[in-house]
């Protein structure tokens, strides 16, 4: 018996990286998944790998109509939608005094507006589920400042506000809404970046599976009394600086 048997999840940005890992774990635990991304070849390949309980749909999270199509795909293919994971995210780096305005607009539209669009488009289906769970993927950059990632920092803090609001508006329908806050995780987003993590309590990067286990907890009824909350998996990065 899986921990999310019979549940259906829609995951944005799931063609690769952590989103793909979450899809694999949820299917392993009995769920069906709709994989949304702009990387059509990778997304279709992942759906084929996962088999009959997976579908791929082209989903640019900046396009509200594509969210509506993704939700409709979930209902048509699997008859319901229980879990929304707003995972799609991008980062652009530059000091704030020279940060390109277009980069700010792009990062906010993907990371923050995209998550609102996802919640807005899936709210009715999640309410109908009777035990909906929305997981908004923030970051340690949603808890503290980092140099040169102005839009990313602001968007990841913004997801916390969106989460508090949505948890209040949707709680009466037993739809729970939480954020997760990964530290530095070995995914394509960070490329080959593998510098020492001696400033972090656990002194290492995180692995994707270490976030998927948190996502599984929040997606399942194991977290049935948690909403509007922030769940950190960062090796202690936000606890303070390790010096030795
Ligand atoms: P990744 O780059 O491997 O995956 C991100 C996915 O989002 C990609 O498949 C990409 O195609 C997709 N995407 C980008 N723009 C999109 C759009 N407009 N519409 C739909 N999909 C789009 O990155 P990852 O490291 O797996 O990151 C997943 C999430 O975790 C992101 O929100 C990221 O900000 C967050 N995060 C990552 C780290 C880390 O260290 N890797 C740390 C904290 C938070």
Tab-separated table of C-alpha atoms and ligand atoms in Angstrom:
chain	number	residue	atom	x	y	z
A	1	UNK	CA	0.000	0.000	0.000
A	2	UNK	CA	1.492	3.321	-1.105
A	3	UNK	CA	1.296	6.527	0.878
A	4	UNK	CA	-0.582	8.344	-1.909
A	5	UNK	CA	-2.547	5.475	-3.430
A	6	UNK	CA	-5.172	6.704	-5.898
A	7	UNK	CA	-4.185	10.354	-5.567
A	8	UNK	CA	-3.435	12.493	-8.617
A	9	UNK	CA	-0.701	15.136	-8.728
A	10	UNK	CA	0.051	17.961	-11.160
A	11	UNK	CA	3.697	19.034	-11.026
A	12	UNK	CA	5.051	22.064	-12.879
A	13	UNK	CA	8.625	22.038	-14.132
A	14	UNK	CA	8.713	18.255	-13.763
A	15	UNK	CA	10.568	17.237	-16.917
A	16	UNK	CA	13.897	17.179	-15.057
A	17	UNK	CA	15.516	17.977	-11.726
A	18	UNK	CA	13.610	17.839	-8.471
A	19	UNK	CA	10.202	17.927	-10.157
A	20	UNK	CA	11.020	14.748	-12.083
A	21	UNK	CA	12.220	13.073	-8.896
A	22	UNK	CA	8.985	14.034	-7.124
A	23	UNK	CA	7.016	12.495	-10.015
A	24	UNK	CA	8.950	9.220	-9.726
A	25	UNK	CA	8.457	8.993	-5.970
A	26	UNK	CA	4.736	9.814	-6.124
A	27	UNK	CA	4.147	7.155	-8.808
A	28	UNK	CA	6.163	4.652	-6.736
A	29	UNK	CA	3.846	5.441	-3.812
A	30	UNK	CA	0.660	4.809	-5.795
A	31	UNK	CA	-0.230	8.198	-7.291
A	32	UNK	CA	-0.833	9.234	-10.887
A	33	UNK	CA	1.001	12.312	-12.136
A	34	UNK	CA	0.600	15.011	-14.740
A	35	UNK	CA	4.027	16.316	-15.678
A	36	UNK	CA	3.992	19.910	-16.894
A	37	UNK	CA	7.002	21.662	-18.427
A	38	UNK	CA	8.301	23.577	-21.416
A	39	UNK	CA	10.884	20.846	-22.140
A	40	UNK	CA	8.616	18.674	-24.264
A	41	UNK	CA	11.092	15.932	-25.203
A	42	UNK	CA	12.302	15.364	-21.633
A	43	UNK	CA	8.773	15.541	-20.243
A	44	UNK	CA	7.386	13.043	-22.750
A	45	UNK	CA	10.316	10.698	-22.090
A	46	UNK	CA	9.692	10.817	-18.352
A	47	UNK	CA	5.986	10.107	-18.826
A	48	UNK	CA	6.852	7.113	-21.027
A	49	UNK	CA	9.295	5.871	-18.369
A	50	UNK	CA	6.642	6.130	-15.651
A	51	UNK	CA	3.965	4.305	-17.681
A	52	UNK	CA	0.177	4.400	-17.544
A	53	UNK	CA	-0.074	6.485	-14.401
A	54	UNK	CA	1.760	9.451	-15.978
A	55	UNK	CA	0.894	12.034	-18.628
A	56	UNK	CA	2.969	14.856	-20.048
A	57	UNK	CA	1.409	18.199	-20.914
A	58	UNK	CA	3.120	21.283	-22.324
A	59	UNK	CA	2.832	23.869	-19.560
A	60	UNK	CA	4.490	27.258	-19.586
A	61	UNK	CA	3.478	28.432	-16.119
A	62	UNK	CA	3.286	32.035	-17.363
A	63	UNK	CA	0.317	31.116	-19.567
A	64	UNK	CA	-2.942	30.793	-17.635
A	65	UNK	CA	-4.718	28.980	-20.467
A	66	UNK	CA	-2.035	26.271	-20.369
A	67	UNK	CA	-2.725	25.763	-16.676
A	68	UNK	CA	-6.398	25.251	-17.520
A	69	UNK	CA	-5.380	22.632	-20.081
A	70	UNK	CA	-3.135	20.892	-17.550
A	71	UNK	CA	-5.936	20.673	-14.978
A	72	UNK	CA	-8.345	19.442	-17.672
A	73	UNK	CA	-5.774	16.783	-18.646
A	74	UNK	CA	-5.653	15.560	-15.065
A	75	UNK	CA	-9.444	15.331	-14.852
A	76	UNK	CA	-9.782	13.665	-18.251
A	77	UNK	CA	-6.979	11.135	-17.749
A	78	UNK	CA	-7.396	10.306	-14.064
A	79	UNK	CA	-10.774	11.740	-13.026
A	80	UNK	CA	-9.492	13.984	-10.261
A	81	UNK	CA	-6.734	16.251	-8.946
A	82	UNK	CA	-5.509	16.054	-5.349
A	83	UNK	CA	-1.996	17.479	-5.306
A	84	UNK	CA	-0.471	20.557	-6.958
A	85	UNK	CA	3.276	21.067	-6.797
A	86	UNK	CA	4.352	24.519	-7.962
A	87	UNK	CA	7.916	23.484	-8.693
A	88	UNK	CA	8.865	25.339	-11.899
A	89	UNK	CA	11.519	27.927	-11.187
A	90	UNK	CA	14.342	29.856	-12.809
A	91	UNK	CA	17.166	32.018	-11.521
A	92	UNK	CA	18.944	35.032	-13.048
A	93	UNK	CA	22.010	36.551	-11.401
A	94	UNK	CA	23.262	40.138	-11.334
A	95	UNK	CA	23.774	42.775	-8.626
A	96	UNK	CA	20.627	44.804	-8.056
A	97	UNK	CA	22.127	48.039	-9.369
A	98	UNK	CA	22.632	46.476	-12.791
A	99	UNK	CA	19.978	43.740	-12.649
A	100	UNK	CA	18.246	43.695	-16.056
A	101	UNK	CA	14.636	44.773	-15.676
A	102	UNK	CA	13.606	42.076	-18.133
A	103	UNK	CA	15.219	39.421	-15.923
A	104	UNK	CA	13.271	40.663	-12.907
A	105	UNK	CA	10.014	40.486	-14.878
A	106	UNK	CA	10.820	37.006	-16.172
A	107	UNK	CA	11.768	35.515	-12.804
A	108	UNK	CA	8.740	36.988	-11.031
A	109	UNK	CA	6.401	35.794	-13.771
A	110	UNK	CA	7.681	32.198	-13.657
A	111	UNK	CA	8.406	31.743	-9.957
A	112	UNK	CA	5.632	33.779	-8.349
A	113	UNK	CA	2.858	34.579	-10.842
A	114	UNK	CA	3.173	31.046	-12.233
A	115	UNK	CA	2.411	29.609	-8.804
A	116	UNK	CA	-0.617	31.877	-8.360
A	117	UNK	CA	-1.903	30.853	-11.805
A	118	UNK	CA	-1.489	27.201	-10.819
A	119	UNK	CA	-3.460	27.615	-7.618
A	120	UNK	CA	-6.148	29.668	-9.333
A	121	UNK	CA	-6.592	27.177	-12.170
A	122	UNK	CA	-6.635	24.057	-9.967
A	123	UNK	CA	-8.585	25.385	-6.956
A	124	UNK	CA	-11.981	23.946	-7.963
A	125	UNK	CA	-10.552	20.488	-8.639
A	126	UNK	CA	-8.562	20.535	-5.404
A	127	UNK	CA	-11.634	21.583	-3.425
A	128	UNK	CA	-13.565	18.706	-4.996
A	129	UNK	CA	-10.802	16.291	-3.973
A	130	UNK	CA	-11.727	16.638	-0.293
A	131	UNK	CA	-8.089	16.410	0.766
A	132	UNK	CA	-6.153	18.692	-1.537
A	133	UNK	CA	-2.508	19.540	-0.967
A	134	UNK	CA	-0.612	22.393	-2.607
A	135	UNK	CA	3.165	22.467	-2.245
A	136	UNK	CA	4.879	25.688	-3.267
A	137	UNK	CA	8.594	25.236	-3.868
A	138	UNK	CA	10.362	28.173	-2.288
A	139	UNK	CA	14.037	28.059	-1.229
A	140	UNK	CA	16.440	29.129	1.466
A	141	UNK	CA	16.327	32.276	-0.672
A	142	UNK	CA	12.756	32.631	0.601
A	143	UNK	CA	14.070	32.771	4.163
A	144	UNK	CA	17.164	34.952	3.922
A	145	UNK	CA	18.976	37.192	1.477
A	146	UNK	CA	21.567	36.094	-1.058
A	147	UNK	CA	23.740	38.327	-3.205
A	148	UNK	CA	22.936	38.982	-6.848
A	149	UNK	CA	19.659	37.067	-7.184
A	150	UNK	CA	17.243	39.962	-6.711
A	151	UNK	CA	14.230	38.584	-8.547
A	152	UNK	CA	14.761	35.051	-7.286
A	153	UNK	CA	15.047	36.204	-3.661
A	154	UNK	CA	11.907	38.318	-3.939
A	155	UNK	CA	9.915	35.623	-5.731
A	156	UNK	CA	10.803	32.963	-3.174
A	157	UNK	CA	9.813	35.253	-0.276
A	158	UNK	CA	6.630	36.049	-2.206
A	159	UNK	CA	5.679	32.381	-2.306
A	160	UNK	CA	5.488	32.396	1.489
A	161	UNK	CA	2.895	35.182	1.391
A	162	UNK	CA	0.948	33.467	-1.353
A	163	UNK	CA	0.989	30.286	0.714
A	164	UNK	CA	-0.326	31.972	3.876
A	165	UNK	CA	-3.117	33.575	1.903
A	166	UNK	CA	-4.103	30.419	0.034
A	167	UNK	CA	-4.049	28.336	3.210
A	168	UNK	CA	-6.603	30.693	4.758
A	169	UNK	CA	-8.854	30.886	1.702
A	170	UNK	CA	-8.813	27.142	0.983
A	171	UNK	CA	-8.594	25.629	4.458
A	172	UNK	CA	-12.378	25.353	4.826
A	173	UNK	CA	-12.310	22.932	1.880
A	174	UNK	CA	-9.575	20.857	3.502
A	175	UNK	CA	-7.073	22.036	0.907
A	176	UNK	CA	-3.724	22.433	2.651
A	177	UNK	CA	-1.040	24.797	1.324
A	178	UNK	CA	2.598	24.722	2.419
A	179	UNK	CA	6.032	25.820	1.230
A	180	UNK	CA	9.193	23.790	1.082
A	181	UNK	CA	12.597	25.438	1.362
A	182	UNK	CA	15.433	23.474	-0.209
A	183	UNK	CA	19.020	24.463	0.378
A	184	UNK	CA	21.535	23.839	-2.388
A	185	UNK	CA	20.463	20.612	-4.116
A	186	UNK	CA	22.366	18.730	-6.808
A	187	UNK	CA	20.132	19.369	-9.886
A	188	UNK	CA	20.593	20.753	-13.413
A	189	UNK	CA	19.693	24.220	-12.047
A	190	UNK	CA	22.999	24.503	-10.202
A	191	UNK	CA	24.917	22.910	-13.104
A	192	UNK	CA	28.331	21.649	-12.106
A	193	UNK	CA	28.439	23.873	-9.027
A	194	UNK	CA	30.008	21.715	-6.335
A	195	UNK	CA	31.966	24.098	-4.145
A	196	UNK	CA	32.595	23.184	-0.496
A	197	UNK	CA	29.620	23.598	1.810
A	198	UNK	CA	31.646	24.175	4.969
A	199	UNK	CA	29.435	27.136	5.930
A	200	UNK	CA	26.443	24.762	6.145
A	201	UNK	CA	25.854	22.670	9.277
A	202	UNK	CA	25.821	19.332	7.424
A	203	UNK	CA	28.783	20.389	5.207
A	204	UNK	CA	27.332	19.039	1.951
A	205	UNK	CA	24.916	19.597	-0.925
A	206	UNK	CA	21.495	17.993	-0.730
A	207	UNK	CA	20.260	15.224	-3.028
A	208	UNK	CA	16.936	15.347	-4.868
A	209	UNK	CA	15.574	12.345	-2.985
A	210	UNK	CA	15.953	14.286	0.267
A	211	UNK	CA	13.382	16.786	-0.999
A	212	UNK	CA	11.086	14.182	-2.533
A	213	UNK	CA	10.615	12.550	0.852
A	214	UNK	CA	9.455	15.918	2.215
A	215	UNK	CA	7.134	16.396	-0.760
A	216	UNK	CA	5.687	12.922	-0.201
A	217	UNK	CA	5.000	13.784	3.436
A	218	UNK	CA	3.195	17.004	2.473
A	219	UNK	CA	1.303	15.360	-0.391
A	220	UNK	CA	0.012	12.551	1.810
A	221	UNK	CA	-2.330	12.458	4.781
A	222	UNK	CA	0.737	12.080	7.028
A	223	UNK	CA	0.735	15.901	7.128
A	224	UNK	CA	-3.039	16.247	7.544
A	225	UNK	CA	-2.829	18.994	10.217
A	226	UNK	CA	-0.136	21.082	8.488
A	227	UNK	CA	-1.122	24.096	6.432
A	228	UNK	CA	0.232	27.595	5.879
A	229	UNK	CA	3.578	26.302	7.104
A	230	UNK	CA	7.188	26.355	5.962
A	231	UNK	CA	9.233	23.154	5.738
A	232	UNK	CA	12.993	23.505	5.490
A	233	UNK	CA	15.385	20.891	4.084
A	234	UNK	CA	18.655	22.747	3.716
A	235	UNK	CA	21.317	20.880	5.661
A	236	UNK	CA	21.108	23.653	8.243
A	237	UNK	CA	22.030	26.488	5.860
A	238	UNK	CA	19.441	28.833	7.350
A	239	UNK	CA	20.391	27.910	10.944
A	240	UNK	CA	23.500	30.064	10.871
A	241	UNK	CA	27.085	29.966	9.706
A	242	UNK	CA	29.242	26.948	10.455
A	243	UNK	CA	32.870	27.977	10.904
A	244	UNK	CA	34.729	24.772	11.775
B	1	LIG	P1	15.791	22.572	-12.766
B	1	LIG	O1	16.284	23.717	-13.565
B	1	LIG	O2	16.481	21.268	-12.873
B	1	LIG	O3	14.238	22.322	-13.036
B	1	LIG	C1	13.339	23.381	-13.188
B	1	LIG	C2	12.306	22.975	-14.213
B	1	LIG	O4	11.415	24.082	-14.396
B	1	LIG	C3	12.910	22.636	-15.579
B	1	LIG	O5	12.435	21.396	-16.039
B	1	LIG	C4	12.453	23.790	-16.445
B	1	LIG	O6	12.282	23.447	-17.814
B	1	LIG	C5	11.148	24.163	-15.774
B	1	LIG	N1	10.702	25.499	-16.164
B	1	LIG	C6	11.436	26.621	-16.319
B	1	LIG	N2	10.661	27.625	-16.743
B	1	LIG	C7	9.402	27.125	-16.875
B	1	LIG	C8	8.161	27.653	-17.275
B	1	LIG	N3	8.039	28.947	-17.686
B	1	LIG	N4	7.083	26.861	-17.270
B	1	LIG	C9	7.185	25.557	-16.882
B	1	LIG	N5	8.328	24.986	-16.505
B	1	LIG	C10	9.432	25.775	-16.513
B	1	LIG	O7	15.772	23.100	-11.280
B	1	LIG	P2	15.597	22.374	-9.848
B	1	LIG	O8	16.848	22.617	-9.118
B	1	LIG	O9	15.048	21.014	-9.991
B	1	LIG	O10	14.516	23.372	-9.234
B	1	LIG	C11	13.183	23.017	-8.932
B	1	LIG	C12	12.647	24.064	-7.976
B	1	LIG	O11	13.415	24.040	-6.777
B	1	LIG	C13	12.725	25.496	-8.498
B	1	LIG	O12	11.572	26.217	-8.121
B	1	LIG	C14	13.938	26.054	-7.785
B	1	LIG	O13	13.888	27.456	-7.647
B	1	LIG	C15	13.849	25.343	-6.465
B	1	LIG	N6	15.105	25.286	-5.713
B	1	LIG	C16	16.204	24.675	-6.231
B	1	LIG	C17	17.375	24.621	-5.478
B	1	LIG	C18	18.623	23.936	-5.962
B	1	LIG	O14	19.668	24.055	-5.292
B	1	LIG	N7	18.612	23.205	-7.043
B	1	LIG	C19	17.402	25.211	-4.209
B	1	LIG	C20	16.255	25.832	-3.714
B	1	LIG	C21	15.101	25.850	-4.478
